[in-house]
Short mmCIF file of C-alpha atoms in Angstrom, two decimals:
data_model
loop_
_atom_site.label_atom_id
_atom_site.label_comp_id
_atom_site.label_asym_id
_atom_site.label_seq_id
_atom_site.Cartn_x
_atom_site.Cartn_y
_atom_site.Cartn_z
CA MET A 1 0.05 0.03 0.53
CA SER A 2 0.84 4.01 -0.93
CA ALA A 3 1.95 5.88 2.14
CA HIS A 4 -0.40 8.23 3.73
CA PRO A 5 -2.26 10.86 2.36
CA GLY A 6 -2.20 12.90 5.29
CA ASP A 7 -2.62 17.04 4.27
CA LEU A 8 -3.62 15.96 1.38
CA LEU A 9 -6.90 14.65 2.11
CA SER A 10 -8.27 17.75 2.24
CA ALA A 11 -7.48 19.26 -0.76
CA TYR A 12 -8.93 15.96 -1.64
CA LEU A 13 -12.57 16.74 0.39
CA ASP A 14 -12.08 20.25 -0.78
CA GLY A 15 -11.56 19.06 -4.81
CA GLU A 16 -7.98 20.47 -4.77
CA LEU A 17 -5.97 18.22 -6.05
CA THR A 18 -3.99 16.95 -9.36
CA ALA A 19 -5.17 14.97 -11.95
CA ARG A 20 -2.62 12.46 -10.87
CA GLU A 21 -2.74 13.51 -7.23
CA LEU A 22 -6.55 12.73 -7.23
CA GLU A 23 -5.42 9.23 -9.16
CA SER A 24 -3.15 8.25 -6.29
CA VAL A 25 -5.33 8.95 -2.95
CA SER A 26 -8.37 8.16 -4.10
CA ALA A 27 -6.44 4.70 -5.42
CA HIS A 28 -5.00 5.04 -1.81
CA LEU A 29 -8.18 5.39 -0.25
CA GLU A 30 -9.88 1.92 -1.39
CA GLY A 31 -7.45 -0.35 0.17
CA CYS A 32 -7.45 1.74 3.79
CA ALA A 33 -9.63 1.69 6.33
CA GLU A 34 -7.81 4.26 8.26
CA CYS A 35 -6.92 6.89 6.01
CA ARG A 36 -11.00 6.23 4.92
CA ARG A 37 -12.37 7.10 8.18
CA GLU A 38 -10.19 9.88 8.41
CA LEU A 39 -11.68 11.73 5.20
CA GLN A 40 -15.01 11.47 7.24
CA SER A 41 -14.58 12.62 10.39
CA LEU A 42 -12.45 15.62 8.46
CA GLY A 43 -15.55 16.23 6.03
CA GLN A 44 -17.63 16.36 9.21
CA VAL A 45 -15.27 19.18 10.43
CA ARG A 46 -15.68 20.98 7.40
CA THR A 47 -19.93 20.84 7.38
CA LEU A 48 -19.43 21.91 10.71
CA VAL A 49 -18.10 25.07 10.24
CA ARG A 50 -18.78 25.59 6.90
CA ASP A 51 -23.09 25.83 8.12
CA LEU A 52 -21.38 27.74 10.78
CA PRO A 53 -24.45 30.83 10.81
CA PRO A 54 -23.18 34.64 9.50
CA VAL A 55 -23.47 36.60 13.18
CA ASP A 56 -25.26 39.66 13.31
CA PRO A 57 -22.68 42.59 14.16
CA PRO A 58 -23.91 44.88 17.79
CA PHE A 59 -27.54 46.53 16.34
CA GLY A 60 -26.31 50.28 15.58
CA LEU A 61 -22.24 49.71 14.62
CA PHE A 62 -21.85 50.80 11.66
CA GLU A 63 -24.64 53.72 11.99
CA ARG A 64 -22.99 55.11 15.07
CA MET A 65 -19.51 54.47 12.69
CA LEU A 66 -20.81 56.49 9.62
CA ARG A 67 -22.18 58.99 11.67
CA ARG A 68 -18.48 59.79 13.25
CA ARG A 69 -17.82 59.73 9.09
CA ASN A 70 -19.83 62.13 8.80
CA ARG A 71 -18.12 64.44 11.62
CA TRP A 72 -14.46 63.92 10.65
CA GLY A 73 -16.08 64.95 6.98
CA THR A 74 -17.77 68.23 8.39
CA ARG A 75 -14.78 68.81 10.58
CA ALA A 76 -12.96 68.47 6.89
CA ALA A 77 -14.59 70.33 4.84
CA VAL A 78 -14.82 73.30 7.73
CA ALA A 79 -11.02 73.09 7.86
CA ALA A 80 -10.73 73.34 4.22
CA LEU A 81 -13.12 76.48 4.40
CA ALA A 82 -11.05 78.77 6.49
CA ALA A 83 -7.68 77.83 4.77
CA GLY A 84 -9.31 78.66 1.44
CA ALA A 85 -10.36 82.03 3.34
CA VAL A 86 -7.17 82.62 4.82
CA ALA A 87 -4.87 81.68 1.83
CA SER A 88 -7.52 84.40 -0.75
CA VAL A 89 -6.70 86.94 1.80
CA ALA A 90 -3.00 86.30 1.70
CA MET A 91 -3.35 86.52 -2.24
CA MET A 92 -5.46 89.39 -2.20
CA GLY A 93 -2.54 91.10 -0.01
CA MET A 94 0.30 89.90 -2.24
CA ALA A 95 -1.55 91.22 -4.94
CA SER A 96 -3.01 94.55 -4.47
CA PRO A 97 -0.38 97.31 -5.00
CA ARG A 98 -0.37 98.90 -2.14
CA GLU A 99 2.21 96.43 -0.52
CA ALA A 100 4.05 97.82 -3.10
CA HIS A 101 4.75 101.59 -0.78
CA VAL A 102 5.62 99.34 2.52
CA ALA A 103 5.64 102.12 4.71
CA PRO A 104 5.90 101.37 8.67
CA HIS A 105 5.42 103.48 11.42
CA VAL A 106 8.87 102.25 12.95
CA ALA A 107 9.57 106.13 14.33
CA GLN A 108 6.14 105.45 16.33
CA LEU A 109 7.45 101.79 17.11
CA VAL A 110 10.42 102.94 17.82
CA ASP A 111 9.19 105.60 20.78
CA ALA A 112 6.58 103.26 22.01
CA HIS A 113 9.52 99.96 22.95
CA THR A 114 11.87 102.65 24.37
CA ALA A 115 8.43 103.45 26.47
CA SER A 116 8.52 100.59 27.64
CA ALA A 117 11.42 99.59 28.54
CA SER A 118 12.11 102.29 30.17
CA THR A 119 9.18 102.01 32.51
CA SER A 120 10.11 98.51 33.48
CA GLY A 121 9.97 98.51 37.76
CA ASP A 122 13.64 99.46 37.64
CA PRO A 123 14.38 102.68 39.39
CA ILE A 124 17.93 103.76 38.22
CA SER A 125 15.35 103.54 34.47
CA GLU A 126 12.66 105.47 35.53
CA MET A 127 15.46 107.95 36.33
CA THR A 128 17.21 108.09 33.34
CA PRO A 129 15.63 107.84 29.81
CA ALA A 130 17.23 104.55 28.52
CA ALA A 131 17.34 106.10 24.81
CA VAL A 132 17.15 109.08 23.01
CA PRO A 133 14.16 110.49 21.28
CA VAL A 134 14.61 109.11 17.38
CA SER A 135 13.47 111.03 14.69
CA PHE A 136 12.86 108.83 11.13
CA GLN A 137 11.33 110.01 8.06
CA PRO A 138 9.75 106.87 5.93
CA MET B 1 -4.80 55.05 -3.47
CA ALA B 2 -7.85 51.76 -4.65
CA GLY B 3 -7.66 50.74 -7.37
CA GLU B 4 -11.00 52.41 -10.10
CA GLY B 5 -14.51 51.69 -9.15
CA ALA B 6 -13.03 50.65 -5.28
CA PRO B 7 -16.96 50.85 -3.67
CA THR B 8 -16.31 53.52 -0.84
CA TRP B 9 -16.35 52.79 2.55
CA GLU B 10 -19.94 53.29 2.98
CA ASP B 11 -21.27 51.14 0.42
CA VAL B 12 -18.97 48.72 2.02
CA ALA B 13 -20.71 48.89 5.24
CA ARG B 14 -24.20 49.34 4.13
CA SER B 15 -24.14 46.24 1.91
CA HIS B 16 -21.62 43.99 3.57
CA GLY B 17 -21.42 44.47 7.25
CA ARG B 18 -23.12 41.28 7.87
CA PHE B 19 -20.88 39.03 6.18
CA LEU B 20 -17.48 41.97 7.29
CA TYR B 21 -18.80 41.35 11.16
CA THR B 22 -19.12 37.44 10.41
CA VAL B 23 -15.30 37.14 8.82
CA ALA B 24 -14.59 39.47 11.89
CA TYR B 25 -16.03 37.30 14.26
CA ARG B 26 -14.55 33.72 13.11
CA LEU B 27 -11.21 35.24 12.51
CA THR B 28 -10.39 36.77 16.40
CA GLY B 29 -13.81 34.68 18.19
CA ASN B 30 -15.15 37.33 19.68
CA ARG B 31 -17.46 40.62 19.73
CA GLU B 32 -15.09 42.96 20.87
CA ASP B 33 -12.04 42.41 18.66
CA ALA B 34 -14.88 41.77 16.10
CA GLN B 35 -15.49 45.17 16.39
CA ASP B 36 -11.96 46.60 16.25
CA LEU B 37 -11.36 44.68 13.57
CA VAL B 38 -14.05 45.76 11.48
CA GLN B 39 -13.36 49.57 12.25
CA GLU B 40 -9.86 48.47 11.25
CA VAL B 41 -11.14 47.14 7.65
CA LEU B 42 -13.38 50.05 6.95
CA LEU B 43 -10.22 52.93 8.01
CA ARG B 44 -8.36 50.69 5.06
CA VAL B 45 -10.90 50.55 2.74
CA ARG B 46 -11.05 53.75 2.80
CA ARG B 47 -7.39 54.88 3.12
CA GLY B 48 -7.39 53.09 -0.02
CA LEU B 49 -4.33 51.00 1.35
CA GLN B 50 -5.49 47.66 -0.26
CA THR B 51 -5.95 48.05 -4.26
CA TYR B 52 -9.68 46.69 -5.80
CA GLN B 53 -9.44 44.66 -8.43
CA PRO B 54 -12.77 44.15 -9.93
CA GLY B 55 -14.24 40.84 -8.99
CA SER B 56 -15.69 39.25 -5.80
CA LEU B 57 -16.27 41.55 -3.14
CA GLU B 58 -16.10 39.13 -0.66
CA GLY B 59 -12.88 38.01 -1.78
CA TRP B 60 -11.50 41.37 -1.57
CA LEU B 61 -12.73 42.77 1.75
CA SER B 62 -11.64 39.00 3.09
CA ARG B 63 -8.32 39.34 2.15
CA ILE B 64 -8.48 42.95 4.04
CA THR B 65 -10.11 41.83 6.62
CA THR B 66 -7.40 38.67 7.57
CA ASN B 67 -4.13 40.96 6.81
CA ALA B 68 -5.36 43.65 8.72
CA PHE B 69 -6.21 40.56 11.68
CA LEU B 70 -3.10 38.04 11.13
CA ASP B 71 -1.32 42.38 11.75
CA ASP B 72 -2.53 42.74 14.68
CA VAL B 73 -1.47 39.28 16.54
CA ARG B 74 2.22 39.77 14.63
CA ARG B 75 2.07 43.27 16.61
CA ARG B 76 0.61 41.92 20.16
CA LYS B 77 3.27 38.50 19.77
CA ARG B 78 5.88 38.26 21.99
CA ARG B 79 7.47 35.13 20.16
CA PRO B 80 6.29 35.37 16.22
CA GLU B 81 7.63 31.83 16.15
CA ASP B 82 4.59 30.45 17.94
CA LEU B 83 2.57 30.49 15.09
CA LEU B 84 4.07 28.08 13.01
CA PRO B 85 5.23 25.44 15.28
CA GLU B 86 7.98 23.70 12.67
CA ASP B 87 7.11 20.05 14.81
CA PRO B 88 4.40 18.73 12.81
CA ASP B 89 2.75 15.99 15.28
CA TRP B 90 2.74 19.21 17.77
CA VAL B 91 -0.10 19.65 15.20
CA LEU B 92 -1.91 16.58 14.97
CA PRO B 93 -3.11 14.28 16.63
CA PRO B 94 -3.06 10.19 16.60
CA THR B 95 -5.14 9.22 13.42
CA GLY B 96 -6.98 7.64 15.31
CA GLY B 97 -9.26 10.32 16.60
CA ALA B 98 -10.65 9.78 14.07
CA ASP B 99 -13.01 6.61 14.75
CA VAL B 100 -14.06 8.96 18.13
CA ALA B 101 -17.14 10.28 15.99
CA LEU B 102 -18.15 14.14 15.73
CA ALA B 103 -21.30 14.64 18.60
CA ALA B 104 -24.85 15.54 16.49
CA GLU B 105 -25.31 17.77 18.63
CA VAL B 106 -22.19 20.13 18.66
CA LEU B 107 -23.21 23.26 18.90
CA PRO B 108 -22.10 26.97 16.80
CA ASP B 109 -20.55 28.03 20.49
CA ASP B 110 -18.16 24.59 20.70
CA ILE B 111 -17.39 25.03 17.56
CA GLN B 112 -16.40 29.08 17.41
CA ALA B 113 -14.19 28.33 20.04
CA ALA B 114 -12.38 25.70 19.10
CA LEU B 115 -11.88 27.48 16.22
CA ALA B 116 -10.32 29.98 19.00
CA ARG B 117 -8.13 27.61 20.12
CA LEU B 118 -5.98 26.90 16.93
CA PRO B 119 -3.10 28.98 16.00
CA GLU B 120 -3.95 32.28 14.03
CA ASP B 121 -2.69 31.15 11.08
CA PHE B 122 -4.12 28.31 10.46
CA ARG B 123 -7.41 29.41 11.88
CA ALA B 124 -7.42 32.23 9.19
CA ALA B 125 -6.33 29.51 6.69
CA VAL B 126 -9.99 27.67 7.84
CA VAL B 127 -12.03 30.65 7.99
CA LEU B 128 -11.02 31.26 4.84
CA CYS B 129 -11.51 28.27 3.26
CA ASP B 130 -14.82 26.79 5.04
CA VAL B 131 -16.41 30.21 6.20
CA VAL B 132 -15.83 32.50 3.13
CA GLY B 133 -15.25 29.27 0.93
CA LEU B 134 -12.17 31.19 -1.64
CA SER B 135 -9.97 28.04 -3.22
CA TYR B 136 -6.89 27.44 -2.30
CA GLN B 137 -5.24 29.54 -4.67
CA GLU B 138 -7.32 32.13 -3.49
CA ILE B 139 -5.89 31.62 0.43
CA GLY B 140 -2.22 31.57 -0.75
CA GLN B 141 -2.32 34.59 -2.80
CA THR B 142 -4.38 36.52 0.34
CA LEU B 143 -1.73 34.38 2.61
CA GLU B 144 0.79 34.86 1.20
CA VAL B 145 1.70 31.53 0.84
CA PRO B 146 2.45 29.06 -1.47
CA VAL B 147 -0.43 26.30 -1.97
CA GLY B 148 1.05 23.31 -0.22
CA THR B 149 1.72 25.92 2.54
CA VAL B 150 -2.67 25.85 2.18
CA ARG B 151 -2.49 22.54 2.70
CA SER B 152 -1.29 21.76 5.30
CA ARG B 153 -2.83 24.92 7.40
CA ILE B 154 -6.42 23.83 6.32
CA HIS B 155 -5.03 19.92 6.97
CA ARG B 156 -3.81 20.56 10.36
CA GLY B 157 -6.61 23.21 11.46
CA ARG B 158 -9.23 21.27 10.70
CA ALA B 159 -7.21 17.88 12.70
CA LEU B 160 -6.82 20.16 15.14
CA LEU B 161 -10.69 21.18 15.11
CA ARG B 162 -11.65 17.56 15.16
CA LYS B 163 -9.87 16.62 18.44
CA ALA B 164 -11.11 19.78 20.10
CA LEU B 165 -14.79 19.16 18.97
CA THR B 166 -14.51 15.26 19.82
CA SER B 167 -12.61 16.00 23.14
CA ALA B 168 -14.86 18.48 24.25
#
């Protein structure tokens, strides 16, 4: 008798053998009661698993996921709209001819900085001006 | 990106939610992990991480589900070698087990419990074959293993199930 087919028995059940393997396994089965019993019990197991019923998902599982997805979608849309608005303003600013002549109020900024620096609570700074007044012509 | 004509995840949830949950439950063995797995699958569908090829939608979903399941298993495993024991004697019960008739009144919960005790790679092969109904070639493509390995995993998986169910 040929060697027991082993792994090939399940493939035999599933119709997954080549023609040559099928011939060989069939011939073996004819003469081997042990392998026939093995085949039968494997077939029972296969049937048990195949007959397992579908499983219902918990109530509302997918609906909850869909709702969550929609919220993500809304947030993403709001973020995209906001980003678009910012970009538009920036583009308008860049495109504006007024930007060609930048005239910052440097003098005011220097005065403000000087004032804040000289009144920082330091008694010596309060007695002495921290900087001479600056005049700036743009 | 997902392939041309790929269904959206909302389509999948609406039309194949029960199928998806069933496969996830058979693989994970409990409701909490099944829900997590379903969520991960829908995320992968949404992100287009798995290329869709026109054909069996269920086959495509099964592939994503099994890959997500095994990815998670491998992340959790501290000793990956436990997944695939090399010694066949460790896996295969004695042939004498075949003499023991399976009880006719085996309950689905008993079968599910036996499935849950299989090594994950064997379980995935058995679920893809007997729950989803894929061919050995399709299972090999899904698990990225040769057909010979698929044969071996399915056979050993069934033999272990038989042992668990007859000794229950």
